[in-house]
Amino acid sequence: MKKKVKNAASSDSPAKVSTLSIDIGGTGLKASVLDRTGKMLVDRVRVATPYPCTPKILLKALADLIAPLPPFDRISVGFPGVIRDGRTLTAPHFSERPWCNFPLAAALSKRFGKPVRLLNDAEVQGFGIVKGRGLEVVLTLGTGAGTAVFRDGVLMPHLELAQHPIHLNKTYNDYIGSEALLRDGAKKWSHHVHKTIKILNSLLHYDQLYLGGGNGNKIIRPPRDVKIVSNQAGITGGIRLWDADVEWAFCKRAIAARRRGRTPKLGQN
């Protein structure tokens, strides 16, 4: 009689399997441990993001951050930049050069001895928000602007709109990021957010737009067809990185990386 073997990294994981979910932001590092349903087992912990923020400094800060948290079996991470095959290609809020092509997933896996899944932070938040119906777009408003696009619940290729020009020589980060809110005030900043939303709708013709991030609830008179969502999704969305359908997408990228002659190390898928 054959024994049925369960994959600990799937949505059928035993109830005891827990996930450390980390949200790396431009102003704060946040983390909690989730049960198999995505519910936080403890209140999230938070510390200010250190600057300068090199990979070595960030790894040390994350180790200190999660020290008081309960044990975990795997790790989900959201990072504010473009991610490919467990590597950071950009880090617009940090020093770009040390982060160019840095194997963050592998480094975290080596540091903590657990498998790691790494995505852009807006994408992780999106997994904690989207309903899986039609074209859904997530716009996160924090230190900068993050975007994620889902079609029927499936994550689409990442669009780094935060670095795209939107007004004169200003990028989305410059136009609706935290510095713009502090410099221009809530009224003018909100006007810019409204303009950005119109541009996104013209570009993507989405069915639903969600506003998240630390400043997501600061917009004055948000459009009626826009939903303001909790920033907690940046943590709770981490559970979805281990769902069977999402896991398959990670596996496909790992296979493609091997075919290109670059075998991902532990936790880099």
PDB file of C-alpha atoms in Angstrom:
ATOM      1  CA  MET A   1       0.000   0.000   0.000  1.00  0.00           C
ATOM      2  CA  LYS A   2       1.454   3.310  -1.077  1.00  0.00           C
ATOM      3  CA  LYS A   3       1.761   6.091   1.397  1.00  0.00           C
ATOM      4  CA  LYS A   4       0.417   9.462   0.402  1.00  0.00           C
ATOM      5  CA  VAL A   5       3.169  12.045   0.722  1.00  0.00           C
ATOM      6  CA  LYS A   6       2.224  15.676   1.274  1.00  0.00           C
ATOM      7  CA  ASN A   7       4.310  18.527  -0.001  1.00  0.00           C
ATOM      8  CA  ALA A   8       5.035  20.888   2.889  1.00  0.00           C
ATOM      9  CA  ALA A   9       5.243  23.799   0.464  1.00  0.00           C
ATOM     10  CA  SER A  10       1.711  23.398  -0.910  1.00  0.00           C
ATOM     11  CA  SER A  11      -1.703  24.639   0.146  1.00  0.00           C
ATOM     12  CA  ASP A  12      -2.334  21.108   1.546  1.00  0.00           C
ATOM     13  CA  SER A  13       0.416  21.561   4.130  1.00  0.00           C
ATOM     14  CA  PRO A  14      -0.172  20.191   7.629  1.00  0.00           C
ATOM     15  CA  ALA A  15      -1.695  22.595  10.121  1.00  0.00           C
ATOM     16  CA  LYS A  16       1.610  22.882  11.979  1.00  0.00           C
ATOM     17  CA  VAL A  17       3.450  24.375   9.008  1.00  0.00           C
ATOM     18  CA  SER A  18       3.944  28.105   9.610  1.00  0.00           C
ATOM     19  CA  THR A  19       5.222  30.852   7.343  1.00  0.00           C
ATOM     20  CA  LEU A  20       7.372  33.814   8.268  1.00  0.00           C
ATOM     21  CA  SER A  21       6.149  36.712   6.132  1.00  0.00           C
ATOM     22  CA  ILE A  22       8.394  39.770   5.761  1.00  0.00           C
ATOM     23  CA  ASP A  23       7.420  43.102   4.207  1.00  0.00           C
ATOM     24  CA  ILE A  24      10.484  45.171   3.328  1.00  0.00           C
ATOM     25  CA  GLY A  25       9.527  48.818   2.909  1.00  0.00           C
ATOM     26  CA  GLY A  26      11.336  52.052   2.280  1.00  0.00           C
ATOM     27  CA  THR A  27      10.531  53.320   5.793  1.00  0.00           C
ATOM     28  CA  GLY A  28       9.818  50.158   7.777  1.00  0.00           C
ATOM     29  CA  LEU A  29      10.569  46.440   8.016  1.00  0.00           C
ATOM     30  CA  LYS A  30       7.551  44.397   9.132  1.00  0.00           C
ATOM     31  CA  ALA A  31       7.079  40.701   9.856  1.00  0.00           C
ATOM     32  CA  SER A  32       4.785  38.139  11.417  1.00  0.00           C
ATOM     33  CA  VAL A  33       4.319  34.365  11.400  1.00  0.00           C
ATOM     34  CA  LEU A  34       1.231  33.017   9.623  1.00  0.00           C
ATOM     35  CA  ASP A  35      -0.695  29.785  10.056  1.00  0.00           C
ATOM     36  CA  ARG A  36      -1.635  27.695   7.021  1.00  0.00           C
ATOM     37  CA  THR A  37      -4.707  29.892   6.350  1.00  0.00           C
ATOM     38  CA  GLY A  38      -2.687  33.122   6.345  1.00  0.00           C
ATOM     39  CA  LYS A  39      -3.833  34.271   9.778  1.00  0.00           C
ATOM     40  CA  MET A  40      -1.211  35.987  11.922  1.00  0.00           C
ATOM     41  CA  LEU A  41      -0.202  33.832  14.871  1.00  0.00           C
ATOM     42  CA  VAL A  42       1.244  36.903  16.624  1.00  0.00           C
ATOM     43  CA  ASP A  43       1.014  40.654  16.156  1.00  0.00           C
ATOM     44  CA  ARG A  44       3.355  41.944  13.497  1.00  0.00           C
ATOM     45  CA  VAL A  45       6.674  43.429  14.570  1.00  0.00           C
ATOM     46  CA  ARG A  46       8.150  46.539  12.983  1.00  0.00           C
ATOM     47  CA  VAL A  47      11.412  48.474  12.962  1.00  0.00           C
ATOM     48  CA  ALA A  48      12.550  51.414  10.884  1.00  0.00           C
ATOM     49  CA  THR A  49      14.382  50.550   7.681  1.00  0.00           C
ATOM     50  CA  PRO A  50      18.104  51.176   8.245  1.00  0.00           C
ATOM     51  CA  TYR A  51      19.994  53.610   6.016  1.00  0.00           C
ATOM     52  CA  PRO A  52      22.280  53.056   4.287  1.00  0.00           C
ATOM     53  CA  CYS A  53      20.567  49.772   3.459  1.00  0.00           C
ATOM     54  CA  THR A  54      23.051  47.390   1.870  1.00  0.00           C
ATOM     55  CA  PRO A  55      22.319  43.648   1.682  1.00  0.00           C
ATOM     56  CA  LYS A  56      24.546  42.940   4.693  1.00  0.00           C
ATOM     57  CA  ILE A  57      22.858  45.628   6.811  1.00  0.00           C
ATOM     58  CA  LEU A  58      19.371  44.486   5.764  1.00  0.00           C
ATOM     59  CA  LEU A  59      20.065  40.827   6.633  1.00  0.00           C
ATOM     60  CA  LYS A  60      21.262  41.850  10.097  1.00  0.00           C
ATOM     61  CA  ALA A  61      18.206  44.095  10.609  1.00  0.00           C
ATOM     62  CA  LEU A  62      15.853  41.285   9.578  1.00  0.00           C
ATOM     63  CA  ALA A  63      17.547  38.846  11.958  1.00  0.00           C
ATOM     64  CA  ASP A  64      16.995  41.292  14.822  1.00  0.00           C
ATOM     65  CA  LEU A  65      13.401  41.937  13.672  1.00  0.00           C
ATOM     66  CA  ILE A  66      12.289  38.320  13.688  1.00  0.00           C
ATOM     67  CA  ALA A  67      14.199  37.242  16.806  1.00  0.00           C
ATOM     68  CA  PRO A  68      11.123  37.530  19.115  1.00  0.00           C
ATOM     69  CA  LEU A  69       8.797  35.714  16.687  1.00  0.00           C
ATOM     70  CA  PRO A  70       7.774  32.050  17.075  1.00  0.00           C
ATOM     71  CA  PRO A  71       9.400  29.262  14.993  1.00  0.00           C
ATOM     72  CA  PHE A  72       8.575  28.988  11.302  1.00  0.00           C
ATOM     73  CA  ASP A  73       9.071  26.496   8.468  1.00  0.00           C
ATOM     74  CA  ARG A  74       9.367  28.703   5.401  1.00  0.00           C
ATOM     75  CA  ILE A  75       9.704  32.369   4.465  1.00  0.00           C
ATOM     76  CA  SER A  76       7.824  34.748   2.160  1.00  0.00           C
ATOM     77  CA  VAL A  77       9.335  38.141   1.386  1.00  0.00           C
ATOM     78  CA  GLY A  78       8.103  41.276  -0.371  1.00  0.00           C
ATOM     79  CA  PHE A  79      10.862  43.615  -1.609  1.00  0.00           C
ATOM     80  CA  PRO A  80      10.458  47.127  -3.106  1.00  0.00           C
ATOM     81  CA  GLY A  81      12.080  46.512  -6.477  1.00  0.00           C
ATOM     82  CA  VAL A  82      12.101  44.301  -9.550  1.00  0.00           C
ATOM     83  CA  ILE A  83      12.597  40.610  -8.712  1.00  0.00           C
ATOM     84  CA  ARG A  84      13.722  37.819 -11.032  1.00  0.00           C
ATOM     85  CA  ASP A  85      14.476  34.228  -9.989  1.00  0.00           C
ATOM     86  CA  GLY A  86      14.999  35.205  -6.353  1.00  0.00           C
ATOM     87  CA  ARG A  87      17.324  38.084  -7.243  1.00  0.00           C
ATOM     88  CA  THR A  88      16.839  41.821  -6.827  1.00  0.00           C
ATOM     89  CA  LEU A  89      17.377  43.694 -10.079  1.00  0.00           C
ATOM     90  CA  THR A  90      16.494  47.133  -8.756  1.00  0.00           C
ATOM     91  CA  ALA A  91      16.147  48.794  -5.348  1.00  0.00           C
ATOM     92  CA  PRO A  92      15.132  52.409  -6.021  1.00  0.00           C
ATOM     93  CA  HIS A  93      14.815  53.317  -2.321  1.00  0.00           C
ATOM     94  CA  PHE A  94      18.200  51.852  -1.367  1.00  0.00           C
ATOM     95  CA  SER A  95      21.689  52.091  -2.845  1.00  0.00           C
ATOM     96  CA  GLU A  96      21.113  50.574  -6.274  1.00  0.00           C
ATOM     97  CA  ARG A  97      24.581  49.175  -7.000  1.00  0.00           C
ATOM     98  CA  PRO A  98      24.857  46.588  -4.148  1.00  0.00           C
ATOM     99  CA  TRP A  99      21.364  45.305  -4.965  1.00  0.00           C
ATOM    100  CA  CYS A 100      21.858  44.837  -8.707  1.00  0.00           C
ATOM    101  CA  ASN A 101      21.381  41.093  -9.359  1.00  0.00           C
ATOM    102  CA  PHE A 102      21.758  40.274  -5.654  1.00  0.00           C
ATOM    103  CA  PRO A 103      20.529  36.722  -4.706  1.00  0.00           C
ATOM    104  CA  LEU A 104      18.397  37.865  -1.775  1.00  0.00           C
ATOM    105  CA  ALA A 105      16.255  34.705  -1.571  1.00  0.00           C
ATOM    106  CA  ALA A 106      19.351  32.497  -1.403  1.00  0.00           C
ATOM    107  CA  ALA A 107      21.005  34.808   1.148  1.00  0.00           C
ATOM    108  CA  LEU A 108      17.929  34.718   3.400  1.00  0.00           C
ATOM    109  CA  SER A 109      17.629  30.956   3.030  1.00  0.00           C
ATOM    110  CA  LYS A 110      21.265  30.514   4.031  1.00  0.00           C
ATOM    111  CA  ARG A 111      20.907  32.911   6.971  1.00  0.00           C
ATOM    112  CA  PHE A 112      17.757  31.347   8.440  1.00  0.00           C
ATOM    113  CA  GLY A 113      17.989  27.775   7.156  1.00  0.00           C
ATOM    114  CA  LYS A 114      14.521  27.765   5.560  1.00  0.00           C
ATOM    115  CA  PRO A 115      13.149  27.828   1.982  1.00  0.00           C
ATOM    116  CA  VAL A 116      12.359  31.323   0.724  1.00  0.00           C
ATOM    117  CA  ARG A 117       9.971  32.783  -1.835  1.00  0.00           C
ATOM    118  CA  LEU A 118      10.645  36.369  -2.930  1.00  0.00           C
ATOM    119  CA  LEU A 119       8.445  38.769  -4.919  1.00  0.00           C
ATOM    120  CA  ASN A 120       7.954  42.491  -5.345  1.00  0.00           C
ATOM    121  CA  ASP A 121       6.212  43.928  -2.266  1.00  0.00           C
ATOM    122  CA  ALA A 122       3.179  45.228  -4.206  1.00  0.00           C
ATOM    123  CA  GLU A 123       2.720  41.766  -5.703  1.00  0.00           C
ATOM    124  CA  VAL A 124       2.762  40.122  -2.278  1.00  0.00           C
ATOM    125  CA  GLN A 125       0.215  42.651  -1.042  1.00  0.00           C
ATOM    126  CA  GLY A 126      -1.875  41.948  -4.114  1.00  0.00           C
ATOM    127  CA  PHE A 127      -2.016  38.256  -3.276  1.00  0.00           C
ATOM    128  CA  GLY A 128      -3.566  39.235   0.043  1.00  0.00           C
ATOM    129  CA  ILE A 129      -6.195  41.419  -1.657  1.00  0.00           C
ATOM    130  CA  VAL A 130      -7.350  40.257  -5.081  1.00  0.00           C
ATOM    131  CA  LYS A 131     -10.590  38.322  -5.566  1.00  0.00           C
ATOM    132  CA  GLY A 132      -9.561  36.472  -8.724  1.00  0.00           C
ATOM    133  CA  ARG A 133     -12.154  38.080 -10.983  1.00  0.00           C
ATOM    134  CA  GLY A 134     -11.160  39.979 -14.105  1.00  0.00           C
ATOM    135  CA  LEU A 135      -8.238  42.393 -14.348  1.00  0.00           C
ATOM    136  CA  GLU A 136      -7.304  43.628 -10.870  1.00  0.00           C
ATOM    137  CA  VAL A 137      -4.630  46.260 -10.234  1.00  0.00           C
ATOM    138  CA  VAL A 138      -2.925  47.091  -6.943  1.00  0.00           C
ATOM    139  CA  LEU A 139      -1.384  50.538  -6.421  1.00  0.00           C
ATOM    140  CA  THR A 140       0.598  50.862  -3.204  1.00  0.00           C
ATOM    141  CA  LEU A 141       1.366  54.316  -1.852  1.00  0.00           C
ATOM    142  CA  GLY A 142       4.294  54.454   0.524  1.00  0.00           C
ATOM    143  CA  THR A 143       7.865  55.685   0.260  1.00  0.00           C
ATOM    144  CA  GLY A 144       7.314  55.246  -3.448  1.00  0.00           C
ATOM    145  CA  ALA A 145       4.575  53.842  -5.660  1.00  0.00           C
ATOM    146  CA  GLY A 146       4.226  50.114  -6.284  1.00  0.00           C
ATOM    147  CA  THR A 147       2.034  48.341  -8.808  1.00  0.00           C
ATOM    148  CA  ALA A 148       0.880  44.777  -9.406  1.00  0.00           C
ATOM    149  CA  VAL A 149      -1.468  43.399 -12.051  1.00  0.00           C
ATOM    150  CA  PHE A 150      -3.549  40.202 -11.754  1.00  0.00           C
ATOM    151  CA  ARG A 151      -5.754  38.564 -14.377  1.00  0.00           C
ATOM    152  CA  ASP A 152      -8.353  36.184 -12.938  1.00  0.00           C
ATOM    153  CA  GLY A 153      -6.134  35.842  -9.877  1.00  0.00           C
ATOM    154  CA  VAL A 154      -2.973  35.055 -11.865  1.00  0.00           C
ATOM    155  CA  LEU A 155      -0.037  37.424 -11.383  1.00  0.00           C
ATOM    156  CA  MET A 156       0.993  39.118 -14.611  1.00  0.00           C
ATOM    157  CA  PRO A 157       4.601  40.019 -15.535  1.00  0.00           C
ATOM    158  CA  HIS A 158       5.806  42.860 -13.333  1.00  0.00           C
ATOM    159  CA  LEU A 159       5.497  46.404 -14.647  1.00  0.00           C
ATOM    160  CA  GLU A 160       7.885  48.753 -12.868  1.00  0.00           C
ATOM    161  CA  LEU A 161       5.639  51.767 -13.341  1.00  0.00           C
ATOM    162  CA  ALA A 162       7.180  53.448 -10.305  1.00  0.00           C
ATOM    163  CA  GLN A 163      10.202  54.249 -12.484  1.00  0.00           C
ATOM    164  CA  HIS A 164       8.143  55.410 -15.471  1.00  0.00           C
ATOM    165  CA  PRO A 165       7.874  59.154 -16.242  1.00  0.00           C
ATOM    166  CA  ILE A 166       4.434  60.536 -15.458  1.00  0.00           C
ATOM    167  CA  HIS A 167       4.820  64.344 -15.359  1.00  0.00           C
ATOM    168  CA  LEU A 168       7.695  66.337 -16.854  1.00  0.00           C
ATOM    169  CA  ASN A 169      10.802  64.533 -15.558  1.00  0.00           C
ATOM    170  CA  LYS A 170       9.053  63.034 -12.520  1.00  0.00           C
ATOM    171  CA  THR A 171       8.490  59.304 -12.070  1.00  0.00           C
ATOM    172  CA  TYR A 172       5.535  57.778 -10.204  1.00  0.00           C
ATOM    173  CA  ASN A 173       7.816  57.606  -7.140  1.00  0.00           C
ATOM    174  CA  ASP A 174       8.519  61.341  -7.385  1.00  0.00           C
ATOM    175  CA  TYR A 175       4.921  62.260  -8.163  1.00  0.00           C
ATOM    176  CA  ILE A 176       2.943  60.333  -5.521  1.00  0.00           C
ATOM    177  CA  GLY A 177       5.562  58.996  -3.074  1.00  0.00           C
ATOM    178  CA  SER A 178       5.947  60.029   0.564  1.00  0.00           C
ATOM    179  CA  GLU A 179       8.236  62.949  -0.248  1.00  0.00           C
ATOM    180  CA  ALA A 180       5.596  64.400  -2.572  1.00  0.00           C
ATOM    181  CA  LEU A 181       2.954  64.079   0.161  1.00  0.00           C
ATOM    182  CA  LEU A 182       5.156  65.916   2.657  1.00  0.00           C
ATOM    183  CA  ARG A 183       6.236  68.551   0.148  1.00  0.00           C
ATOM    184  CA  ASP A 184       2.916  69.283  -1.556  1.00  0.00           C
ATOM    185  CA  GLY A 185       0.393  68.574   1.202  1.00  0.00           C
ATOM    186  CA  ALA A 186      -2.541  66.174   1.183  1.00  0.00           C
ATOM    187  CA  LYS A 187      -4.750  68.182  -1.199  1.00  0.00           C
ATOM    188  CA  LYS A 188      -2.248  68.543  -4.061  1.00  0.00           C
ATOM    189  CA  TRP A 189      -0.864  65.035  -3.486  1.00  0.00           C
ATOM    190  CA  SER A 190      -4.383  63.591  -3.640  1.00  0.00           C
ATOM    191  CA  HIS A 191      -4.950  65.414  -6.932  1.00  0.00           C
ATOM    192  CA  HIS A 192      -1.814  63.730  -8.284  1.00  0.00           C
ATOM    193  CA  VAL A 193      -3.020  60.329  -7.060  1.00  0.00           C
ATOM    194  CA  HIS A 194      -6.360  60.891  -8.807  1.00  0.00           C
ATOM    195  CA  LYS A 195      -4.500  61.761 -12.026  1.00  0.00           C
ATOM    196  CA  THR A 196      -2.338  58.635 -11.664  1.00  0.00           C
ATOM    197  CA  ILE A 197      -5.434  56.465 -11.236  1.00  0.00           C
ATOM    198  CA  LYS A 198      -6.920  57.894 -14.452  1.00  0.00           C
ATOM    199  CA  ILE A 199      -3.693  57.123 -16.308  1.00  0.00           C
ATOM    200  CA  LEU A 200      -3.655  53.540 -14.983  1.00  0.00           C
ATOM    201  CA  ASN A 201      -7.256  53.049 -16.067  1.00  0.00           C
ATOM    202  CA  SER A 202      -6.512  54.430 -19.525  1.00  0.00           C
ATOM    203  CA  LEU A 203      -3.452  52.188 -19.784  1.00  0.00           C
ATOM    204  CA  LEU A 204      -4.894  48.938 -18.420  1.00  0.00           C
ATOM    205  CA  HIS A 205      -8.720  49.265 -18.469  1.00  0.00           C
ATOM    206  CA  TYR A 206      -8.850  47.341 -15.220  1.00  0.00           C
ATOM    207  CA  ASP A 207     -11.972  45.916 -13.588  1.00  0.00           C
ATOM    208  CA  GLN A 208     -10.887  46.820 -10.058  1.00  0.00           C
ATOM    209  CA  LEU A 209      -8.187  49.022  -8.555  1.00  0.00           C
ATOM    210  CA  TYR A 210      -7.031  48.627  -4.954  1.00  0.00           C
ATOM    211  CA  LEU A 211      -5.147  51.347  -3.078  1.00  0.00           C
ATOM    212  CA  GLY A 212      -2.795  50.055  -0.390  1.00  0.00           C
ATOM    213  CA  GLY A 213       0.465  50.926   1.307  1.00  0.00           C
ATOM    214  CA  GLY A 214       1.125  53.166   4.285  1.00  0.00           C
ATOM    215  CA  ASN A 215      -0.393  56.226   2.557  1.00  0.00           C
ATOM    216  CA  GLY A 216      -3.239  54.434   0.824  1.00  0.00           C
ATOM    217  CA  ASN A 217      -5.844  55.772   3.242  1.00  0.00           C
ATOM    218  CA  LYS A 218      -4.631  59.383   3.044  1.00  0.00           C
ATOM    219  CA  ILE A 219      -6.114  60.201  -0.342  1.00  0.00           C
ATOM    220  CA  ILE A 220      -8.875  62.825  -0.203  1.00  0.00           C
ATOM    221  CA  ARG A 221     -12.167  61.669  -1.769  1.00  0.00           C
ATOM    222  CA  PRO A 222     -10.976  58.475  -3.482  1.00  0.00           C
ATOM    223  CA  PRO A 223     -12.897  57.508  -6.646  1.00  0.00           C
ATOM    224  CA  ARG A 224     -15.983  55.411  -5.964  1.00  0.00           C
ATOM    225  CA  ASP A 225     -14.706  52.484  -8.010  1.00  0.00           C
ATOM    226  CA  VAL A 226     -11.430  52.304  -6.027  1.00  0.00           C
ATOM    227  CA  LYS A 227     -11.115  50.197  -2.880  1.00  0.00           C
ATOM    228  CA  ILE A 228      -8.861  51.258   0.005  1.00  0.00           C
ATOM    229  CA  VAL A 229      -7.300  48.151   1.549  1.00  0.00           C
ATOM    230  CA  SER A 230      -5.408  47.372   4.728  1.00  0.00           C
ATOM    231  CA  ASN A 231      -1.637  47.551   4.726  1.00  0.00           C
ATOM    232  CA  GLN A 232      -1.689  44.247   6.639  1.00  0.00           C
ATOM    233  CA  ALA A 233      -2.061  42.487   3.279  1.00  0.00           C
ATOM    234  CA  GLY A 234       1.660  43.077   2.724  1.00  0.00           C
ATOM    235  CA  ILE A 235       2.150  40.465   5.453  1.00  0.00           C
ATOM    236  CA  THR A 236      -0.859  38.151   5.066  1.00  0.00           C
ATOM    237  CA  GLY A 237      -0.440  37.937   1.293  1.00  0.00           C
ATOM    238  CA  GLY A 238       2.809  36.067   1.900  1.00  0.00           C
ATOM    239  CA  ILE A 239       0.898  32.826   2.475  1.00  0.00           C
ATOM    240  CA  ARG A 240      -0.177  32.762  -1.171  1.00  0.00           C
ATOM    241  CA  LEU A 241       3.405  32.401  -2.393  1.00  0.00           C
ATOM    242  CA  TRP A 242       3.163  28.761  -1.287  1.00  0.00           C
ATOM    243  CA  ASP A 243      -0.144  27.927  -2.989  1.00  0.00           C
ATOM    244  CA  ALA A 244       0.100  25.150  -5.552  1.00  0.00           C
ATOM    245  CA  ASP A 245      -0.657  27.400  -8.545  1.00  0.00           C
ATOM    246  CA  VAL A 246       1.808  30.091  -7.485  1.00  0.00           C
ATOM    247  CA  GLU A 247       4.404  27.449  -6.603  1.00  0.00           C
ATOM    248  CA  TRP A 248       4.166  26.094 -10.154  1.00  0.00           C
ATOM    249  CA  ALA A 249       5.032  29.544 -11.496  1.00  0.00           C
ATOM    250  CA  PHE A 250       8.136  29.601  -9.275  1.00  0.00           C
ATOM    251  CA  CYS A 251       9.093  26.130 -10.514  1.00  0.00           C
ATOM    252  CA  LYS A 252       8.756  27.182 -14.161  1.00  0.00           C
ATOM    253  CA  ARG A 253      11.079  30.130 -13.576  1.00  0.00           C
ATOM    254  CA  ALA A 254      13.601  27.847 -11.883  1.00  0.00           C
ATOM    255  CA  ILE A 255      13.532  25.466 -14.864  1.00  0.00           C
ATOM    256  CA  ALA A 256      14.014  28.383 -17.255  1.00  0.00           C
ATOM    257  CA  ALA A 257      16.953  29.638 -15.159  1.00  0.00           C
ATOM    258  CA  ARG A 258      18.627  26.226 -15.298  1.00  0.00           C
ATOM    259  CA  ARG A 259      18.208  26.142 -19.078  1.00  0.00           C
ATOM    260  CA  ARG A 260      19.973  29.488 -19.229  1.00  0.00           C
ATOM    261  CA  GLY A 261      22.840  27.909 -17.345  1.00  0.00           C
ATOM    262  CA  ARG A 262      22.160  29.531 -13.976  1.00  0.00           C
ATOM    263  CA  THR A 263      20.998  27.015 -11.403  1.00  0.00           C
ATOM    264  CA  PRO A 264      19.142  28.750  -8.532  1.00  0.00           C
ATOM    265  CA  LYS A 265      20.556  28.012  -5.120  1.00  0.00           C
ATOM    266  CA  LEU A 266      18.517  26.940  -2.120  1.00  0.00           C
ATOM    267  CA  GLY A 267      15.472  29.164  -1.674  1.00  0.00           C
ATOM    268  CA  GLN A 268      16.071  31.090  -4.890  1.00  0.00           C
ATOM    269  CA  ASN A 269      13.115  29.699  -6.868  1.00  0.00           C
TER     270      ASN A 269
END
